[in-house]
Coordinates of C-alpha atoms in Angstrom, one line a residue:
X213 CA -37.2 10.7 -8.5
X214 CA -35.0 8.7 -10.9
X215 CA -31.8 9.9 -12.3
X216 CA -30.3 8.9 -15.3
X217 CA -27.0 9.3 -16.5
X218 CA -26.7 9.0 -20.3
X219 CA -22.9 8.8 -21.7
X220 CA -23.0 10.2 -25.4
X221 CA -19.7 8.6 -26.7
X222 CA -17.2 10.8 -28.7
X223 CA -19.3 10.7 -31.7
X224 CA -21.4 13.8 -33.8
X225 CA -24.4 12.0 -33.5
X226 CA -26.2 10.3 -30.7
X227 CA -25.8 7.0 -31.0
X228 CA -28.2 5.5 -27.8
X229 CA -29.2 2.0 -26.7
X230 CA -33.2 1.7 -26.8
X231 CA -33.1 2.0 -23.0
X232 CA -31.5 5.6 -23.1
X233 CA -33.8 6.3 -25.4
X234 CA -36.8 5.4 -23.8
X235 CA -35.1 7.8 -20.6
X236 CA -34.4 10.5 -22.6
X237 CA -37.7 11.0 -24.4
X238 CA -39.7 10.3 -20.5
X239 CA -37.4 12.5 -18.8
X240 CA -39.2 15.8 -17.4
X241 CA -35.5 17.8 -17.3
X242 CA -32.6 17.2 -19.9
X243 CA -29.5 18.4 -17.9
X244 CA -26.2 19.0 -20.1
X245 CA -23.9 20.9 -21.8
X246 CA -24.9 23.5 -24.6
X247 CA -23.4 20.7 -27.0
X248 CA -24.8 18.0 -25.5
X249 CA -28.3 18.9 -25.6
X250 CA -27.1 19.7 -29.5
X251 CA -26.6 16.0 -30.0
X252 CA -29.5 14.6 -28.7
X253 CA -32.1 17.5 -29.8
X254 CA -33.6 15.3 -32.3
X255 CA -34.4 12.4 -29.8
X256 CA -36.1 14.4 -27.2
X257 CA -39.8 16.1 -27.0
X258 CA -39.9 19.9 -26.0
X259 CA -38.7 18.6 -21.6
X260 CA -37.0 21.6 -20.0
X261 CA -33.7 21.4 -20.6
X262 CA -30.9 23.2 -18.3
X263 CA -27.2 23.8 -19.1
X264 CA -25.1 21.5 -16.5
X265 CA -24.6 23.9 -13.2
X266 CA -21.3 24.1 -11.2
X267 CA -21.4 20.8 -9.1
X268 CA -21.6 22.6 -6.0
X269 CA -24.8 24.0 -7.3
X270 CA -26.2 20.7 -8.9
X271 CA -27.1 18.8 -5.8
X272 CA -29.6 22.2 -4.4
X273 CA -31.2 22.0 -7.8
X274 CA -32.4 18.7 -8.4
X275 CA -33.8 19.1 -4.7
X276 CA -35.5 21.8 -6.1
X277 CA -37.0 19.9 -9.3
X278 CA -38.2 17.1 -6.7
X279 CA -40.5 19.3 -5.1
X280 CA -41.7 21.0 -7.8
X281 CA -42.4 17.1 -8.8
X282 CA -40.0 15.9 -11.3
X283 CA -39.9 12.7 -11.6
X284 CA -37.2 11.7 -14.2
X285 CA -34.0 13.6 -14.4
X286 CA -31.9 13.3 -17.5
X287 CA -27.9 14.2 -17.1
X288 CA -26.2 13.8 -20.0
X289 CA -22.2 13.1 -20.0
X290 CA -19.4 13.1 -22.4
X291 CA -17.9 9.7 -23.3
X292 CA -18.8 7.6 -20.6
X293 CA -20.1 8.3 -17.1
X294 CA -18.5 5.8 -15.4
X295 CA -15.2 6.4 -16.2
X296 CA -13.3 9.3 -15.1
X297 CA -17.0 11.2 -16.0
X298 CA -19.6 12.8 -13.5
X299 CA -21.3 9.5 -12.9
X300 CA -18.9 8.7 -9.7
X301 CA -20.3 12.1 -8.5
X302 CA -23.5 11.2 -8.4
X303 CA -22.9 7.6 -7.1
X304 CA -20.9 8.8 -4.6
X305 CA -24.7 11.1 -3.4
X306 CA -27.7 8.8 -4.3
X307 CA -28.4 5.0 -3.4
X308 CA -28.1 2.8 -6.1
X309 CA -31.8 2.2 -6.7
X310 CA -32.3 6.0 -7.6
X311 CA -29.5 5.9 -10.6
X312 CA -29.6 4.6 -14.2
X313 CA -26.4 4.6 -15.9
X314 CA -25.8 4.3 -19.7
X315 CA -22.7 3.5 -21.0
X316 CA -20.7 4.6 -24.0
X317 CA -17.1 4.5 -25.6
X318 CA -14.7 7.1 -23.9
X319 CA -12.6 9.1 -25.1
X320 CA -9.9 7.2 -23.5
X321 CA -10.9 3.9 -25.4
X322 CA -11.1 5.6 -28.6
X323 CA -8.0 6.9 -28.5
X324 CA -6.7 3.4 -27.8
X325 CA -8.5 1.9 -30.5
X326 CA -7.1 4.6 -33.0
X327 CA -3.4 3.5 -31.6
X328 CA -4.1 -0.2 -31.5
X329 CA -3.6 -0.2 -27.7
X330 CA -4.8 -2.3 -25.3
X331 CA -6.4 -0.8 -22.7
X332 CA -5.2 -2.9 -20.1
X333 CA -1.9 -1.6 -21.1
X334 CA -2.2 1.3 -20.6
X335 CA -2.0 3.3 -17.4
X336 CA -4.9 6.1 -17.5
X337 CA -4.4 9.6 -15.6
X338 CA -6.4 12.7 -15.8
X339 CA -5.2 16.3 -15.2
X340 CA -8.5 17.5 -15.9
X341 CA -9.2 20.0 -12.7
X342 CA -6.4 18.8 -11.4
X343 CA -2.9 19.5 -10.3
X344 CA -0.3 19.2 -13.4
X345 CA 2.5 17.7 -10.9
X346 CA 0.3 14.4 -10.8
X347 CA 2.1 13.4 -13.4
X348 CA 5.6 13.1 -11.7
X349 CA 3.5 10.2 -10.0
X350 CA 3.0 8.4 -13.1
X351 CA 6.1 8.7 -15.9
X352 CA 8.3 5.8 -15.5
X353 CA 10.3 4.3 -18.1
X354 CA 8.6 2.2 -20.9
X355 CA 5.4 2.8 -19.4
X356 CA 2.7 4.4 -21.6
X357 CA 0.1 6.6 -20.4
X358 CA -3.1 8.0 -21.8
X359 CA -3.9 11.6 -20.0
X360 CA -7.1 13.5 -19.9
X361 CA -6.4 17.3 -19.8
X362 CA -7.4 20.4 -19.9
X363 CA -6.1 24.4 -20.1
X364 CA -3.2 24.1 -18.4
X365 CA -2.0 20.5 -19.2
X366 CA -1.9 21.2 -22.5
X367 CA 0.7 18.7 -25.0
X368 CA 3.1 21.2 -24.9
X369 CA 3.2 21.1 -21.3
X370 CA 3.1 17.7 -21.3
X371 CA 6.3 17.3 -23.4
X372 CA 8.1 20.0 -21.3
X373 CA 7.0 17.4 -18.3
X374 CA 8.4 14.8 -19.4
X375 CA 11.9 16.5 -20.2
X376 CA 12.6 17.6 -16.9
X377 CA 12.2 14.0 -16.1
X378 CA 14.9 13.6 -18.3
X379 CA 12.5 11.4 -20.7
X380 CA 12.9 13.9 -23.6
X381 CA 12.6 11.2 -25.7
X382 CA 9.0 9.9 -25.4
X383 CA 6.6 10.2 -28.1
X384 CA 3.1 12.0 -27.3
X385 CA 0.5 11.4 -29.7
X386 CA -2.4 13.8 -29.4
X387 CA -5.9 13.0 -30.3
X388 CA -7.8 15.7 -31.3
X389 CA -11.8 15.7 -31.9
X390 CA -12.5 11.8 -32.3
X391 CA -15.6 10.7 -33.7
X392 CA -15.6 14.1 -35.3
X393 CA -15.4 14.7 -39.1
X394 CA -12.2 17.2 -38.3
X395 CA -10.4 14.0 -36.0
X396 CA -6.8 14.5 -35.9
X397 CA -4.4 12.2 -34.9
X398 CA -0.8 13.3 -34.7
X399 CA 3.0 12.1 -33.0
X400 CA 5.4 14.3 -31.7
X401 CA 8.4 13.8 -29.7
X402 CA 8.6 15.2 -26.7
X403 CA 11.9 17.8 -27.4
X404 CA 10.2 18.8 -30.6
X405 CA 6.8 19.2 -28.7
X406 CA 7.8 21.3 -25.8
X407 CA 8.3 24.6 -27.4
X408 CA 6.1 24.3 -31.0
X409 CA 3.6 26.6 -31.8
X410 CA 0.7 24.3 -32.4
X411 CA -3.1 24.9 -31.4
X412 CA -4.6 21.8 -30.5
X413 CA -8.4 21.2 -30.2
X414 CA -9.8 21.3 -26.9
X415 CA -11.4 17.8 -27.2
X416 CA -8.3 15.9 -27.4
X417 CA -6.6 13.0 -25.5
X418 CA -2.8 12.8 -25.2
X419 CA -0.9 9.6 -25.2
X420 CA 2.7 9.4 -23.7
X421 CA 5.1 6.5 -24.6
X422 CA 7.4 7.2 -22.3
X423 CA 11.1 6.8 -23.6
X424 CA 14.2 8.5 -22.6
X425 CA 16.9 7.8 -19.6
X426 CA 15.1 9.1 -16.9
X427 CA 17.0 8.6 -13.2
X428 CA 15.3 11.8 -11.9
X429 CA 12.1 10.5 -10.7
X430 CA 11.6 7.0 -8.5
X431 CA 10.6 4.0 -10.0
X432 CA 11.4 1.9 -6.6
X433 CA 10.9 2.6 -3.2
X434 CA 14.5 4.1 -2.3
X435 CA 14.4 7.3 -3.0
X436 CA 18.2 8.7 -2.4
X437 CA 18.9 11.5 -0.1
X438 CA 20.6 14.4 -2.5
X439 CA 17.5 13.6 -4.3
X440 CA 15.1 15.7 -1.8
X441 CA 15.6 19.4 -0.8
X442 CA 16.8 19.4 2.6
X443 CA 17.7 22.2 5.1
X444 CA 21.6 21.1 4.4
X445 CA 23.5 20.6 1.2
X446 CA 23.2 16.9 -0.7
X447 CA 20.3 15.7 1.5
X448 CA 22.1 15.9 5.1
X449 CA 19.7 17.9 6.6
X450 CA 16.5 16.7 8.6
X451 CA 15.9 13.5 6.5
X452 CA 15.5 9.9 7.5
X453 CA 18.2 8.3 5.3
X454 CA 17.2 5.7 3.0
X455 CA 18.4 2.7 4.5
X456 CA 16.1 3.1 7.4
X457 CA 13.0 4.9 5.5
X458 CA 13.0 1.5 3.8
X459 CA 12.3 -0.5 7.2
X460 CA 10.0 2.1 8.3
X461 CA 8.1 1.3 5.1
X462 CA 7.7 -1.9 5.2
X463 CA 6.8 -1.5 8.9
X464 CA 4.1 0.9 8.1
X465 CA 2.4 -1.4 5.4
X466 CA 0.6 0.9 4.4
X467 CA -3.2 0.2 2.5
X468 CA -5.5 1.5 -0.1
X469 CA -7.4 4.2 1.9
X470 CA -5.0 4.8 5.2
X471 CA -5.2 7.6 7.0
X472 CA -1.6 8.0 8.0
X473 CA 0.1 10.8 10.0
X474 CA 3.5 11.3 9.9
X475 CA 4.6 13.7 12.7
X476 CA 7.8 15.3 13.2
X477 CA 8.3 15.1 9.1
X478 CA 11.2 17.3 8.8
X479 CA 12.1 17.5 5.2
X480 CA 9.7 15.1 4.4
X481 CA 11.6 11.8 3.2
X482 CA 9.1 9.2 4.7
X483 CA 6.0 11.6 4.0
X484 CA 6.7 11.6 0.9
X485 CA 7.9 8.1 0.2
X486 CA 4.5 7.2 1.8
X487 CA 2.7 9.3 -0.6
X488 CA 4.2 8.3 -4.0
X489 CA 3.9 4.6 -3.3
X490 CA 0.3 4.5 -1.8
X491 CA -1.3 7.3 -4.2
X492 CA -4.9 5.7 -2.7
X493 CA -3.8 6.6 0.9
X494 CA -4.4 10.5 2.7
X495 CA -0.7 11.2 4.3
X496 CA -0.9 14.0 7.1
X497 CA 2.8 15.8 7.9
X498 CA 3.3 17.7 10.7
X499 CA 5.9 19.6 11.2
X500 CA 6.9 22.9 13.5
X501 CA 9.9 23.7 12.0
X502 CA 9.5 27.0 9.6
X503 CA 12.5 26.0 7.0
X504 CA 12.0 22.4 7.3
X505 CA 8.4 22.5 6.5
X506 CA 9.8 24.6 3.5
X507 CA 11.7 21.9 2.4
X508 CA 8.5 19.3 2.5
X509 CA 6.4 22.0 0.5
X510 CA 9.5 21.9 -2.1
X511 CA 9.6 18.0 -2.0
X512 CA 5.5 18.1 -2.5
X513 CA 6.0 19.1 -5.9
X514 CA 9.0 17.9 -6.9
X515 CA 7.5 14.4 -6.7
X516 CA 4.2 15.1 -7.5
X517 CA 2.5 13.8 -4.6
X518 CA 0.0 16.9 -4.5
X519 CA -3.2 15.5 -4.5
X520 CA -2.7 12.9 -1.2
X521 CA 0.3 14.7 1.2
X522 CA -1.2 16.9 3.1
X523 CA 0.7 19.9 5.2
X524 CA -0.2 20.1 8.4
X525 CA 2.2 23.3 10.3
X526 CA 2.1 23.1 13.9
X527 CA 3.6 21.0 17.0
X528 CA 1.6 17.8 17.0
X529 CA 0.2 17.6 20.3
X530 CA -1.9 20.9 19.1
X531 CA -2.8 19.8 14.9
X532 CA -3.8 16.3 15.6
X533 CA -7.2 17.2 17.2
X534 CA -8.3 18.0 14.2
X535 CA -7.1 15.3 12.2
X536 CA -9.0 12.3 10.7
X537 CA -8.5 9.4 12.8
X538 CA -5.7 7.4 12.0
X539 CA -5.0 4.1 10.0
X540 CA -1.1 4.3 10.6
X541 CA 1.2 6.9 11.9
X542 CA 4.8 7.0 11.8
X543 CA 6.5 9.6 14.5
X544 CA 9.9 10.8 13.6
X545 CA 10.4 13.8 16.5
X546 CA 8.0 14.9 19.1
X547 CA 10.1 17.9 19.4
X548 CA 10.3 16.9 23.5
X549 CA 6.7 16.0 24.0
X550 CA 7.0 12.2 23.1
X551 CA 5.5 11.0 26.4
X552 CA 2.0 12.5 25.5
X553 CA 2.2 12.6 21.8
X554 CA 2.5 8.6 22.2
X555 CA -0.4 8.8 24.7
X556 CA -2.6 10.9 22.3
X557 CA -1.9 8.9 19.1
X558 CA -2.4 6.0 21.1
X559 CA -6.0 6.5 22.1
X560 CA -7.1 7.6 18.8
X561 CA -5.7 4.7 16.8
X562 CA -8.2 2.4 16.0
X563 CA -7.5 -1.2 16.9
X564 CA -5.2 -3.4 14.2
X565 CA -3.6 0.4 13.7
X566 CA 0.0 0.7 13.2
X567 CA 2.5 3.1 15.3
X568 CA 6.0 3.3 14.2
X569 CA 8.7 5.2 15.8
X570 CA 11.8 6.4 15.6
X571 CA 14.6 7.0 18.2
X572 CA 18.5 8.1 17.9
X573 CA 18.8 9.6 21.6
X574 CA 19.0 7.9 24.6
X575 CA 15.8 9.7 26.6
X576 CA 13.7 9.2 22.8
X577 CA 14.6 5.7 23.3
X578 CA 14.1 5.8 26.9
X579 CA 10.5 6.9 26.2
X580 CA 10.1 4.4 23.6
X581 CA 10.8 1.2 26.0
X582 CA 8.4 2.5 29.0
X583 CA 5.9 3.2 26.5
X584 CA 6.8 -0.8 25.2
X585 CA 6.8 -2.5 28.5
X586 CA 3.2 -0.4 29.0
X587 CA 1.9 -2.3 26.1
X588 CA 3.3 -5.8 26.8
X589 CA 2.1 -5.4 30.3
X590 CA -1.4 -4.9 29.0
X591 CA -1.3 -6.7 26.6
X592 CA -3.1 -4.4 24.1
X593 CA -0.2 -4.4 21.3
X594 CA 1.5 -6.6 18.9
X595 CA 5.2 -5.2 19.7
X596 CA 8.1 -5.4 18.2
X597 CA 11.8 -3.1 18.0
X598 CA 15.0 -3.4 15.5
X599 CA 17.7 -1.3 15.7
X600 CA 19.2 -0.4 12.7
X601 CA 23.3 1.0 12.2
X602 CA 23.9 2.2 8.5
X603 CA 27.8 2.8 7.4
X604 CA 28.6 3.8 4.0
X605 CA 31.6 3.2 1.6
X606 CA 33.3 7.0 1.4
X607 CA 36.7 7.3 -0.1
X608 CA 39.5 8.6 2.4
X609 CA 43.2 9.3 0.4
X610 CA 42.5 6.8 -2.0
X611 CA 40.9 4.1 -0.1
X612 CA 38.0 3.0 0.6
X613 CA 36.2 2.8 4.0
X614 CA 32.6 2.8 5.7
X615 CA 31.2 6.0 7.8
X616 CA 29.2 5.2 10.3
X617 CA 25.9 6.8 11.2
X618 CA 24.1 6.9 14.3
X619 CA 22.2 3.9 15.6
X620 CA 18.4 4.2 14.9
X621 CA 16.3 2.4 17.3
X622 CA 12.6 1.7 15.2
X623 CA 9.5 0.8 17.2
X624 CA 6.4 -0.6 16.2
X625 CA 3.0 -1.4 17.7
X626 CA -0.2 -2.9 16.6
X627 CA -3.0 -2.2 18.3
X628 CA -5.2 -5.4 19.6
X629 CA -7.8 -5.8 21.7
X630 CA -6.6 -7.0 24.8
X631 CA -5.4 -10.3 25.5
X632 CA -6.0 -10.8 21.7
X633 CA -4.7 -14.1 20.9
X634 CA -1.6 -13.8 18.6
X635 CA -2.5 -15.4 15.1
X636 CA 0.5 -14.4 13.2
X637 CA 2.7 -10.6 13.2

């Protein structure tokens, strides 16, 4: 069976290459929307054609239409299929030899076209199906981004976005219908937006030049403490300070696609630092604590790391089982099981993984060297420890002066083979 993926464009009338042409009119089933099959009705024959099934259903179907001995498969796709469309579903199913792809302007490029934006420009996000607070990923200042949406990520919402990141400022443009003879192009700005009564078509693409002073969301890694809810006032609670989330970061060096677990997150600062900068990357959390884990949920959200920081509420030595192995893990309290945590995460990390961790007592730390000489006696472990003393100007009867914090001690291992000969750390 071949399956071909036809993209229509965002025009009124089918506009196809001879090649989807010739697929089209061969086909034996025409899959697509009630619209779709509109378009193309004048360049087909009289195939079966079938409105496009939930995807969870799609996959039992055309296994059904191969043994009743279909041989061509038509799936037709708004704009084009291989960009944010339904063609990564089905490369993501069927080896390459089994797929035709077709491709047409998107939405996305029309609406930069209409603008006179380059694409390359322009940072591309879609809400469509998915979680509104993605956004909080993506608005940064001067940047401009062009958003697929749908019912609830509507302009308005959009604009209402965009002032609670204190960008009130920005100018959405909203492109309504393109390619169709009622194509509407219109700018707002965001404080006018958020509360007008405007009905916008539901084939539209909204543009954000985003404008405004901003300062609530991160743009660099650093994220202050009063800037995360924390089980104490002005970020004093169960947070790893910023000063030393910053050398746990670059410790981690994190990749496109890690697996990381991060286990004893407390409020969540390193979880979620983790997750805003690698938005590629699955973060796991663990955490025990009932009001701390709370406090991550709250931080989730607030930041908009939805889609890849994942909650995990347990002690770790139970949840991890049933994790996917880990990339990198960062531990930040074992809640007094550190000796077996350390030998569990160490048998499932996968050699060249990362382990970081974190120590401010004296038996923590303790734990931390055996497990260090262990390695360096076996020689299974790139090794290395920094401790790290934070003090910060505070203002005592008119003067100023530096606080001390507690001493962290930070840990890290990379897993070799052993005896691997040491290249370069």
């Amino acid at each position: 069976m071949q399956l071909h993926i036809i993209g229509l464009g965002v025009s009124e009338t089918a506009q196809l290459e001879p090649r989807a042409q010739r697929a089209l009119q061969t086909a034996s089933v025409v899959i697509g929307s009630e619209r779709q099959l509109r378009v193309v009705a004048d360049l087909m024959g009289d195939q079966q054609t079938l409105n496009l099934p939930p995807l969870v259903e799609l996959e039992t179907q055309l296994a059904q239409w191969v043994e009743e001995g279909a041989s061509s498969i038509v799936v037709l796709a708004s704009g084009d299929p291989l960009y944010y469309g339904i063609g990564r579903w089905f490369s993501r199913r069927f080896p390459t030899e089994q797929l035709g792809f077709y491709p047409a302007v998107s939405s996305i490029q029309a609406a930069c076209h209409r603008l006179g934006l380059s694409l390359q420009d322009v940072e591309v996000l879609s809400l469509h199906g998915r979680p509104l607070a993605k956004i909080r990923t993506q608005l940064k200042q001067n940047c401009t981004l062009v958003i697929l949406t749908d019912k609830h990520s509507t302009p308005q919402v959009l604009a209402q976005e965009c002032i609670a990141a204190g960008f009130s400022k920005s100018e959405l443009t909203v492109c309504e219908a393109l390619g169709y003879s009622h194509e509407k192009v219109t700018a707002y700005v965001a404080d006018r937006l958020a509360d007008a009564d405007v009905v916008f078509d539901p084939l539209h693409v909204t543009v954000i030049q985003v404008q405004g002073e901003g300062g609530i969301l991160p743009e660099f890694p650093g994220i202050p403490d009063e800037r995360f809810v924390t089980d104490k006032p002005d970020g004093k609670g169960m947070l790893t300070k910023r000063e030393v989330r910053l050398a746990i970061l670059s410790m981690m060096q994190v990749s496109k696609g890690d697996q990381v677990w991060d286990i004893g997150a407390g409020c969540g600062g390193v979880a979620v630092e983790l997750s805003y900068w690698n938005p590629d990357s699955q973060i796991h959390a663990i955490e025990h604590h009932p009001n701390r884990l709370n406090c991550l949920r709250q931080n989730r959200d607030r930041f908009g790391v939805v889609s890849n920081l994942n909650l995990i509420e347990g002690r770790a030595l139970n949840a991890l089982s049933d994790l996917p192995a880990p990339d990198k893990v960062f531990i930040g309290g074992s809640g007094g099981e550190l000796e077996p945590l350390l030998d569990q995460v160490w048998a499932r990390l996968p050699e060249g993984g990362v382990l970081v961790a974190s120590a401010v007592t004296e038996t923590t730390k303790q734990s931390l060297l055996t497990f260090y000489e262990a390695r360096m006696q076996r020689s299974d472990a790139y090794s290395q420890t920094t401790q790290i003393m934070v003090s910060r100007g505070d203002q005592l009867a008119g003067q100023l002066l530096y606080r001390p914090s507690l001493p962290v001690t930070l840990f890290r291992f990379r897993k070799t083979a052993i005896n691997e000969e040491r290249v370069y750390e």
